[in-house]
Each structure stands twice: as C-alpha cells, then as structure tokens.
Short mmCIF file of C-alpha atoms in Angstrom, two decimals:
data_model
loop_
_atom_site.label_atom_id
_atom_site.label_comp_id
_atom_site.label_asym_id
_atom_site.label_seq_id
_atom_site.Cartn_x
_atom_site.Cartn_y
_atom_site.Cartn_z
CA MET A 36 -5.69 -24.20 40.73
CA PRO A 37 -5.83 -20.65 39.34
CA ILE A 38 -2.64 -19.19 37.90
CA LEU A 39 -1.76 -15.63 37.00
CA GLY A 40 -1.86 -14.71 33.33
CA PRO A 41 -0.42 -11.70 31.48
CA ASN A 42 -0.51 -8.54 33.55
CA GLN A 43 0.76 -4.99 33.56
CA TYR A 44 0.40 -1.82 35.57
CA GLY A 45 1.28 1.85 35.30
CA LYS A 46 -0.01 5.40 35.36
CA ALA A 47 -2.42 6.37 32.60
CA GLU A 48 -3.07 9.74 30.96
CA ASN A 49 -0.34 11.91 32.40
CA ARG A 50 -0.99 15.31 30.79
CA VAL A 51 2.26 17.16 30.24
CA VAL A 52 2.72 20.48 28.44
CA ARG A 53 6.32 21.46 27.70
CA ILE A 54 7.13 25.06 26.79
CA THR A 55 10.47 25.68 25.08
CA ARG A 56 11.47 29.33 25.09
CA HIS A 57 13.80 30.71 22.44
CA GLY A 58 13.84 34.29 23.57
CA ALA A 59 10.42 35.79 22.90
CA THR A 60 9.50 32.85 20.62
CA HIS A 61 7.93 29.87 22.38
CA HIS A 62 7.24 26.31 21.21
CA ILE A 63 4.62 23.96 22.69
CA LYS A 64 4.46 20.19 23.02
CA ASP A 65 1.16 18.98 24.55
CA LEU A 66 1.06 15.25 25.33
CA ASN A 67 -1.12 12.71 27.10
CA VAL A 68 1.27 9.94 28.21
CA SER A 69 0.28 6.51 29.52
CA VAL A 70 2.92 4.19 31.01
CA SER A 71 2.40 0.42 31.29
CA LEU A 72 5.01 -1.87 32.85
CA SER A 73 5.24 -5.67 33.05
CA GLY A 74 7.74 -8.21 34.31
CA ASP A 75 8.37 -10.10 37.55
CA MET A 76 5.13 -9.10 39.24
CA ASP A 77 3.71 -12.44 40.38
CA GLU A 78 4.19 -11.90 44.12
CA VAL A 79 2.32 -8.61 44.28
CA HIS A 80 -0.71 -10.47 42.94
CA TYR A 81 -0.29 -13.65 44.99
CA SER A 82 0.83 -12.29 48.36
CA GLY A 83 0.57 -8.52 48.11
CA SER A 84 4.35 -8.04 48.36
CA ASN A 85 5.35 -4.77 46.75
CA ALA A 86 9.08 -5.59 46.70
CA ASN A 87 9.23 -5.49 42.88
CA VAL A 88 6.69 -2.71 42.37
CA LEU A 89 7.77 0.71 41.19
CA PRO A 90 4.92 3.00 42.32
CA THR A 91 2.73 4.35 39.58
CA ASP A 92 3.21 7.77 41.18
CA THR A 93 6.92 7.39 40.41
CA THR A 94 6.19 6.72 36.77
CA LYS A 95 4.09 9.89 36.70
CA ASN A 96 6.94 11.90 38.22
CA THR A 97 9.37 10.41 35.70
CA VAL A 98 7.24 11.68 32.83
CA TYR A 99 7.43 15.24 34.12
CA ALA A 100 11.10 15.04 35.07
CA PHE A 101 12.03 13.69 31.64
CA ALA A 102 10.02 16.48 29.97
CA LYS A 103 12.40 18.87 31.71
CA GLN A 104 15.58 16.80 31.41
CA TYR A 105 15.28 15.72 27.77
CA GLY A 106 12.66 18.09 26.41
CA ILE A 107 10.12 16.70 23.97
CA GLU A 108 11.57 16.51 20.48
CA SER A 109 8.72 14.30 19.31
CA ALA A 110 6.18 11.97 20.86
CA GLU A 111 8.11 8.95 19.58
CA GLN A 112 11.50 10.07 20.88
CA PHE A 113 10.06 11.01 24.27
CA GLY A 114 8.46 7.57 24.52
CA ILE A 115 11.77 5.91 23.63
CA HIS A 116 13.53 7.78 26.47
CA LEU A 117 10.85 6.66 28.95
CA ALA A 118 10.69 3.03 27.84
CA ARG A 119 14.47 2.61 27.91
CA HIS A 120 14.64 4.16 31.39
CA PHE A 121 12.03 1.91 32.99
CA VAL A 122 13.44 -1.32 31.55
CA THR A 123 17.12 -0.56 32.21
CA SER A 124 16.76 1.04 35.66
CA GLN A 125 14.48 -1.55 37.34
CA GLN A 126 15.51 -5.22 37.18
CA PRO A 127 11.99 -6.66 37.76
CA ILE A 128 10.58 -4.65 34.84
CA ARG A 129 10.99 -6.58 31.60
CA THR A 130 8.80 -4.61 29.20
CA ALA A 131 7.64 -1.02 29.07
CA ARG A 132 4.87 0.21 26.79
CA ILE A 133 4.40 3.95 26.36
CA ARG A 134 1.27 5.26 24.68
CA ILE A 135 1.11 8.93 23.73
CA GLU A 136 -1.53 11.23 22.30
CA GLU A 137 -0.25 14.58 21.01
CA TYR A 138 -2.40 17.68 20.64
CA ALA A 139 -1.05 20.11 18.07
CA TRP A 140 -0.98 23.88 18.40
CA GLU A 141 -0.23 26.52 15.78
CA ARG A 142 0.98 30.03 16.34
CA ILE A 143 -1.42 32.96 16.17
CA GLU A 144 0.26 35.61 14.10
CA HIS A 145 -0.11 39.09 15.51
CA SER A 146 1.68 42.42 15.41
CA GLY A 147 2.69 42.46 19.08
CA GLU A 148 6.05 41.56 20.53
CA GLY A 149 6.97 37.90 20.83
CA ALA A 150 5.46 34.72 19.41
CA HIS A 151 3.65 33.05 22.24
CA SER A 152 -0.02 32.89 21.29
CA PHE A 153 -1.43 29.62 19.96
CA VAL A 154 -4.65 27.97 18.76
CA ARG A 155 -5.33 24.23 18.73
CA ARG A 156 -4.61 23.03 15.21
CA GLY A 157 -6.55 20.52 13.20
CA GLN A 158 -9.08 17.96 14.28
CA GLU A 159 -6.95 14.86 14.36
CA THR A 160 -5.02 13.61 17.36
CA ARG A 161 -1.50 12.29 16.79
CA LEU A 162 -0.69 8.95 18.42
CA ALA A 163 2.41 6.94 19.31
CA GLN A 164 3.09 3.66 21.07
CA ILE A 165 6.62 2.60 22.01
CA THR A 166 7.31 -0.89 23.37
CA TYR A 167 10.73 -2.05 24.65
CA ASP A 168 11.69 -5.33 26.30
CA GLY A 169 15.38 -4.69 26.84
CA SER A 170 16.45 -5.93 23.42
CA ALA A 171 13.76 -5.20 20.81
CA TRP A 172 11.89 -2.01 20.00
CA GLU A 173 8.49 -1.56 18.39
CA VAL A 174 7.41 1.94 17.42
CA VAL A 175 3.89 2.48 16.11
CA SER A 176 2.65 5.94 15.20
CA GLY A 177 -0.81 6.99 14.12
CA LEU A 178 -3.69 9.41 14.16
CA LYS A 179 -7.41 9.42 14.87
CA ASP A 180 -10.41 11.67 14.18
CA LEU A 181 -9.11 12.94 10.84
CA THR A 182 -12.37 13.70 9.00
CA VAL A 183 -12.21 13.69 5.20
CA MET A 184 -14.79 13.90 2.42
CA ASN A 185 -14.99 13.59 -1.36
CA SER A 186 -18.13 15.23 -2.73
CA THR A 187 -17.93 13.21 -5.98
CA ASP A 188 -15.74 10.61 -7.75
CA SER A 189 -17.26 7.85 -5.65
CA GLU A 190 -19.65 5.01 -6.55
CA PHE A 191 -21.14 1.95 -4.91
CA SER A 192 -22.71 -0.55 -7.25
CA GLY A 193 -22.57 -4.16 -8.42
CA TYR A 194 -22.87 -5.54 -4.91
CA VAL A 195 -24.64 -8.70 -3.75
CA LYS A 196 -28.41 -8.32 -3.41
CA ASP A 197 -30.83 -10.54 -1.54
CA ARG A 198 -34.44 -10.29 -0.38
CA TYR A 199 -33.44 -7.82 2.36
CA THR A 200 -31.47 -5.45 0.14
CA THR A 201 -33.10 -2.03 -0.26
CA LEU A 202 -30.03 0.16 -0.87
CA PRO A 203 -30.11 1.66 -4.39
CA GLU A 204 -26.92 1.62 -6.42
CA ALA A 205 -25.08 4.96 -6.40
CA TYR A 206 -22.97 6.21 -9.30
CA ASP A 207 -22.14 9.64 -7.88
CA ARG A 208 -22.08 9.79 -4.11
CA ILE A 209 -20.39 11.53 -1.19
CA LEU A 210 -17.58 9.51 0.39
CA ALA A 211 -16.69 10.60 3.93
CA THR A 212 -14.91 8.98 6.85
CA ASP A 213 -13.09 9.63 10.13
CA VAL A 214 -9.63 8.19 9.56
CA SER A 215 -8.15 6.14 12.39
CA GLY A 216 -4.80 4.76 11.32
CA ARG A 217 -1.63 3.26 12.76
CA TRP A 218 1.68 2.55 11.08
CA ARG A 219 4.57 0.41 12.32
CA PHE A 220 8.18 1.41 11.77
CA ASN A 221 10.89 -1.09 10.83
CA TRP A 222 13.39 0.82 12.96
CA THR A 223 15.50 -1.05 15.50
CA ASP A 224 18.19 0.44 17.72
CA ASP A 225 21.04 -1.71 16.38
CA GLY A 226 22.96 0.89 14.41
CA HIS A 227 20.10 2.04 12.19
CA PRO A 228 19.55 5.80 11.96
CA THR A 229 16.63 7.06 14.01
CA PRO A 230 13.81 8.28 11.75
CA ASP A 231 12.80 11.93 11.75
CA TRP A 232 9.56 11.18 13.57
CA ASP A 233 7.87 14.54 12.94
CA HIS A 234 8.75 14.60 9.25
CA SER A 235 7.63 10.98 8.85
CA TYR A 236 4.27 11.76 10.46
CA GLU A 237 3.62 14.71 8.18
CA GLN A 238 4.61 12.73 5.08
CA VAL A 239 2.45 9.72 6.00
CA LYS A 240 -0.51 12.00 6.58
CA ARG A 241 0.15 13.75 3.25
CA HIS A 242 0.24 10.48 1.32
CA MET A 243 -2.95 9.28 3.00
CA LEU A 244 -4.78 12.47 2.09
CA GLU A 245 -3.45 12.54 -1.47
CA ALA A 246 -4.50 8.93 -2.03
CA PHE A 247 -7.96 9.65 -0.62
CA ALA A 248 -8.34 12.69 -2.88
CA GLN A 249 -6.91 11.13 -6.04
CA THR A 250 -8.65 7.73 -5.97
CA TYR A 251 -11.84 7.37 -7.98
CA SER A 252 -13.55 5.18 -5.42
CA LEU A 253 -15.70 2.17 -6.26
CA SER A 254 -15.74 1.22 -2.56
CA LEU A 255 -14.30 2.48 0.70
CA GLN A 256 -12.26 -0.73 0.82
CA GLN A 257 -10.55 0.26 -2.43
CA THR A 258 -9.80 3.73 -1.08
CA LEU A 259 -8.39 2.27 2.15
CA TYR A 260 -6.04 0.01 0.20
CA GLN A 261 -4.85 2.90 -1.97
CA MET A 262 -4.14 5.00 1.12
CA GLY A 263 -2.09 2.25 2.74
CA SER A 264 -0.32 1.30 -0.48
CA ARG A 265 0.77 4.85 -1.10
CA VAL A 266 2.33 5.02 2.37
CA ILE A 267 4.16 1.70 1.91
CA ASP A 268 5.37 2.72 -1.57
CA HIS A 269 6.68 6.13 -0.49
CA ARG A 270 7.92 5.63 3.08
CA ASP A 271 10.70 3.05 3.35
CA GLU A 272 10.77 3.26 7.14
CA ILE A 273 7.25 1.79 7.46
CA ASP A 274 6.30 -1.88 7.07
CA GLU A 275 2.63 -1.95 8.08
CA VAL A 276 -0.37 0.37 8.00
CA ARG A 277 -3.74 -0.43 9.58
CA PHE A 278 -6.92 1.58 9.11
CA SER A 279 -10.33 1.67 10.73
CA LEU A 280 -12.65 3.73 8.54
CA PRO A 281 -16.30 4.32 9.43
CA ASN A 282 -18.39 5.12 6.39
CA LYS A 283 -20.04 8.44 7.23
CA HIS A 284 -23.14 7.94 5.13
CA HIS A 285 -24.75 10.82 3.24
CA PHE A 286 -28.11 10.01 1.69
CA LEU A 287 -29.89 12.05 -0.97
CA VAL A 288 -33.01 13.72 0.38
CA ASP A 289 -36.23 13.00 -1.52
CA LEU A 290 -37.44 16.47 -2.57
CA GLU A 291 -40.06 15.28 -5.07
CA PRO A 292 -42.94 15.76 -2.58
CA PHE A 293 -42.10 19.47 -2.74
CA GLY A 294 -41.90 19.58 -6.52
CA LEU A 295 -38.10 19.94 -6.41
CA LYS A 296 -35.40 17.99 -8.23
CA ASN A 297 -32.43 16.90 -6.13
CA ASP A 298 -29.53 16.72 -8.57
CA ASN A 299 -26.94 15.40 -6.09
CA GLU A 300 -27.13 18.62 -4.13
CA VAL A 301 -28.97 18.04 -0.83
CA TYR A 302 -28.04 15.19 1.51
CA VAL A 303 -28.86 14.07 5.02
CA ALA A 304 -25.79 13.09 7.08
CA ALA A 305 -26.48 9.93 9.09
CA ASP A 306 -24.17 9.34 12.05
CA ARG A 307 -25.42 5.81 12.87
CA PRO A 308 -25.61 3.03 12.09
CA TYR A 309 -22.52 3.14 9.90
CA GLY A 310 -20.45 0.77 7.84
CA LEU A 311 -17.04 0.08 9.37
CA ILE A 312 -14.20 -0.85 7.03
CA GLU A 313 -10.95 -2.15 8.54
CA ALA A 314 -7.84 -3.63 6.95
CA THR A 315 -4.06 -3.82 7.10
CA VAL A 316 -1.67 -3.04 4.23
CA LEU A 317 1.77 -4.66 4.54
CA ARG A 318 5.12 -4.44 2.86
CA ASP A 319 5.63 -7.67 0.93
CA GLY A 320 7.32 -10.26 3.12
CA CYS A 321 6.37 -8.58 6.42
CA GLU A 322 4.16 -9.96 9.15
CA ALA A 323 1.12 -8.11 10.53
CA LYS A 324 1.67 -7.05 14.13
CA ILE A 325 -0.73 -4.16 14.72
CA PRO A 326 -3.84 -5.44 16.56
CA ALA A 327 -7.05 -5.58 14.60
CA ASP A 328 -8.77 -3.59 17.38
CA LEU A 329 -7.06 -0.21 17.21
CA THR A 330 -8.71 0.88 20.46
CA ASN A 331 -6.41 -1.59 22.25
CA LEU A 332 -3.27 -0.07 20.78
#
C-alpha cells in the first residue's frame, strides 16, 4: 500500500521591492522570497480536503504585507518574521522554510536634489534560508555568481597520471571561479543576541575574497579550504561553510605557428567542461548540516 512521504507546499519567487523614504533620501531592498510550509497535510493528498491548507496566495500576500508592516532590515530578519508567523499562527503548519535571494543596488551620485537613483551593484546574488519548526531555528546565508580570478600565484602539478592524462603541469596559471557559498549560523532564539546580518554578510564576503587573493594556490581545493577556514577563524557566529567552485579554465594559446612566444600572456577561456570542486569547512566539534547539493538549499 502506498504511503505519503515528506511533502511541502508554498508560493515560490515572490518578488518584493521595498522603498524606505527618509525625506528625499530613499533606500531599496529588492528580494525574491520563496515560502515552503509542511506539517499536518496528509488529508489534502489522500482525500483532497483543504481543511488544513493555508492558500499559497495567502502566503504571497503575507510577504507583501510584512514588507510594509515590518520593513526589510535584512533578508535574514525578514525571513525570521515570516517563518515565525506561519508556524505560530496556523496549528497544522509545523515547519516553515523561507528562501530569499537579494539583489543589491547602489546609489548613483548626482548633483540634483534628493538621493533616489540607483544602479544594480555587483555580480553576486545574496542568499538566505530560514527554517523554523516552532522550537529550533536554522539560518543559512550565502551568495552565488561571485566571479573571482588570480592572474598568477597558482600552480597545478604533481598529480596522478595515467595513460589518458594529457594535461601538462602548470607552474604559473590563471585561477578563476564563480563562488557559490553558504554558511550556517550558530544562532538560536533562546536569549542569544541576534547577529547583525548585513555586517556579517559583508565580513564573510571580505574574508573569502582576502583568502582567495592571499593564498598561493597549489590547487583549487587548497584555496577553497583557506577561504572557509578564514571565515570560521574570524566569524564566531558561523559554524559551517560550504562551497561549490567551478574551475573556470584558462588555457595558454599556442602561438608558435605564428612565430610568436606566449609568455603567460594570451589565454583561451573555456566555459565547459569544467572541474567542479565542492567541500565543507566546519568549526571543530560541529556537525555538517548544509546539503552537499547547494542548488537544493
């Protein structure tokens, strides 16, 4: 006899833009919010009874109403407000998971009156996932599509070779990747101060970038570990960091047929296939909880 397994439902990708006006100076928060709810939902699957179902349209409306009621201090704090509301206001709902992408804007400086012109900032997308089951919180922040490159201070040599190996050893190569990373906070709501989510995000990103820039890399794996270690060492509020780093290969172009010497100056950028390096860096004594597949987070 078939039985129902884990299930959830909600409204995905609610785009909400919140403008906060301080006189002529405006501030923008631009979010993509996905709500997923689970709990006592067996009957809607077995018999079609909607008695325990909060409509997904209601969850959408709640996102917009809360943007007005609470404002959007940060993606994490907004997600906490939403998750707490769904679990505490609806008895059949046992767990709420809120996933948020944030798109950053920076002010365009100009000589006119006011400060209300903006341009999309940076390439990366900020991420947050908040999960609440009525007693325990899990807050995971992150980013994706942060493209970085070192034009030197990178090698790849001494690796295993077999009959199919054709890759030459490289002692001065380009190292480039699109950083996709998530980090899990050790914050719980039992009397512990709430982290400054925005400041924490900026500091984690800074430590990642500094580690990438300052590591003489013998492998992308080594660089990944240094990036995660620096975050764990410098940010006490974080217990786990997980990265997915595609190796954006750059190969030296053979210019000898043209009578030219290529002294590590001209490369071809290959977008596929690519090496994919993934790993988790943990605070000693902590358990890994971030899924290996970051696309499912």
